[in-house]
Amino acid sequence: MECALFLQGQGFLIQIFADRSRPLPVRIIACKGLLESNPTLPLVMSIVNVLLRDNNMQLRSFAYCHMKTMANIGLPHLFGVSSACNVAIKLLSSKLNTLDKLSLRYSKIFQFSKFNNQYRVGMLGKLSWISSPQTVFPTDIISSLELFVGGARFQPVEVALRMQGLSELLWKQGQQFDQYDTHQKTKETERE
């Protein structure tokens, strides 16, 4: 029963992720949920197919970066996801070779993992940087820490910062973002 609900949740997330009418942050969080739900190779390939058909560089950047960090993860219970993401990265990098060169103005995720096999203890730290084409600053920053002890998984800390309106606040104080090169590039990307 629990496995069926889990797979049903993945089905809902892939529908949200593939729906272009949804707001970008919702699609990015759906992608994050999919890749953190221990997906199988066919589900990861479905994510790749959505990315190849979608032109949104924010979404592509986040999903590619997340798969790239998952491909290099060293935790034993994620080896299946790691190998699936490794295949996906090879496929995406052959089709979309510019994803490695994107700057921090695109959405990204950073991960750090360490596991000691002798003591069966490990940790995984994540920092998600979700940007929007309309602003210079990220709209969301999500940080979390997971601990693994003898097969059990704990997530004692998850902190989310939402920074909507920061550009508007600085704009009211007289900062002219239109004159900066980054703002112009963001506007050009938005039009594409």
mmCIF file with all atom_site columns, N, CA, C and O in Angstrom, residues 18 61 72 94 98 119 143 165 169 192:
data_model
loop_
_atom_site.group_PDB
_atom_site.id
_atom_site.type_symbol
_atom_site.label_atom_id
_atom_site.label_alt_id
_atom_site.label_comp_id
_atom_site.label_asym_id
_atom_site.label_entity_id
_atom_site.label_seq_id
_atom_site.pdbx_PDB_ins_code
_atom_site.Cartn_x
_atom_site.Cartn_y
_atom_site.Cartn_z
_atom_site.occupancy
_atom_site.B_iso_or_equiv
_atom_site.pdbx_formal_charge
_atom_site.auth_seq_id
_atom_site.auth_comp_id
_atom_site.auth_asym_id
_atom_site.auth_atom_id
_atom_site.pdbx_PDB_model_num
ATOM 1  N N  . ALA A 1 18  ? 6.105  18.402 -15.983 1.00 0.00 ? 18  ALA A N  1
ATOM 2  C CA . ALA A 1 18  ? 5.972  18.472 -17.441 1.00 0.00 ? 18  ALA A CA 1
ATOM 3  C C  . ALA A 1 18  ? 4.985  19.535 -17.906 1.00 0.00 ? 18  ALA A C  1
ATOM 4  O O  . ALA A 1 18  ? 5.007  19.907 -19.076 1.00 0.00 ? 18  ALA A O  1
ATOM 5  N N  . SER A 1 61  ? 18.675 24.184 -16.225 1.00 0.00 ? 61  SER A N  1
ATOM 6  C CA . SER A 1 61  ? 19.853 24.351 -15.394 1.00 0.00 ? 61  SER A CA 1
ATOM 7  C C  . SER A 1 61  ? 19.697 23.638 -14.050 1.00 0.00 ? 61  SER A C  1
ATOM 8  O O  . SER A 1 61  ? 20.595 22.930 -13.597 1.00 0.00 ? 61  SER A O  1
ATOM 9  N N  . ASN A 1 72  ? 27.150 12.017 -8.738  1.00 0.00 ? 72  ASN A N  1
ATOM 10 C CA . ASN A 1 72  ? 28.417 11.933 -8.005  1.00 0.00 ? 72  ASN A CA 1
ATOM 11 C C  . ASN A 1 72  ? 28.246 11.632 -6.522  1.00 0.00 ? 72  ASN A C  1
ATOM 12 O O  . ASN A 1 72  ? 29.205 11.718 -5.765  1.00 0.00 ? 72  ASN A O  1
ATOM 13 N N  . SER A 1 94  ? 25.300 15.615 -24.296 1.00 0.00 ? 94  SER A N  1
ATOM 14 C CA . SER A 1 94  ? 25.521 15.453 -25.736 1.00 0.00 ? 94  SER A CA 1
ATOM 15 C C  . SER A 1 94  ? 24.535 16.303 -26.538 1.00 0.00 ? 94  SER A C  1
ATOM 16 O O  . SER A 1 94  ? 24.851 16.774 -27.623 1.00 0.00 ? 94  SER A O  1
ATOM 17 N N  . THR A 1 98  ? 25.618 23.414 -23.413 1.00 0.00 ? 98  THR A N  1
ATOM 18 C CA . THR A 1 98  ? 25.842 24.699 -22.748 1.00 0.00 ? 98  THR A CA 1
ATOM 19 C C  . THR A 1 98  ? 25.476 24.678 -21.271 1.00 0.00 ? 98  THR A C  1
ATOM 20 O O  . THR A 1 98  ? 25.747 25.632 -20.558 1.00 0.00 ? 98  THR A O  1
ATOM 21 N N  . TYR A 1 119 ? 31.375 2.436  9.915   1.00 0.00 ? 119 TYR A N  1
ATOM 22 C CA . TYR A 1 119 ? 30.433 2.767  10.993  1.00 0.00 ? 119 TYR A CA 1
ATOM 23 C C  . TYR A 1 119 ? 28.992 2.915  10.510  1.00 0.00 ? 119 TYR A C  1
ATOM 24 O O  . TYR A 1 119 ? 28.091 3.118  11.320  1.00 0.00 ? 119 TYR A O  1
ATOM 25 N N  . SER A 1 143 ? 17.963 25.146 2.076   1.00 0.00 ? 143 SER A N  1
ATOM 26 C CA . SER A 1 143 ? 19.114 24.418 2.597   1.00 0.00 ? 143 SER A CA 1
ATOM 27 C C  . SER A 1 143 ? 18.617 23.295 3.501   1.00 0.00 ? 143 SER A C  1
ATOM 28 O O  . SER A 1 143 ? 17.694 23.489 4.287   1.00 0.00 ? 143 SER A O  1
ATOM 29 N N  . GLY A 1 165 ? 10.377 40.199 -3.937  1.00 0.00 ? 165 GLY A N  1
ATOM 30 C CA . GLY A 1 165 ? 10.237 41.610 -3.624  1.00 0.00 ? 165 GLY A CA 1
ATOM 31 C C  . GLY A 1 165 ? 11.543 42.299 -3.271  1.00 0.00 ? 165 GLY A C  1
ATOM 32 O O  . GLY A 1 165 ? 11.554 43.509 -3.051  1.00 0.00 ? 165 GLY A O  1
ATOM 33 N N  . LEU A 1 169 ? 12.232 46.282 -3.604  1.00 0.00 ? 169 LEU A N  1
ATOM 34 C CA . LEU A 1 169 ? 12.638 47.070 -2.451  1.00 0.00 ? 169 LEU A CA 1
ATOM 35 C C  . LEU A 1 169 ? 13.872 47.906 -2.763  1.00 0.00 ? 169 LEU A C  1
ATOM 36 O O  . LEU A 1 169 ? 13.927 49.099 -2.467  1.00 0.00 ? 169 LEU A O  1
ATOM 37 N N  . GLU A 1 192 ? 13.396 34.965 -24.828 1.00 0.00 ? 192 GLU A N  1
ATOM 38 C CA . GLU A 1 192 ? 13.619 33.737 -25.617 1.00 0.00 ? 192 GLU A CA 1
ATOM 39 C C  . GLU A 1 192 ? 12.667 32.717 -25.179 1.00 0.00 ? 192 GLU A C  1
ATOM 40 O O  . GLU A 1 192 ? 11.862 32.137 -25.465 1.00 0.00 ? 192 GLU A O  1
#
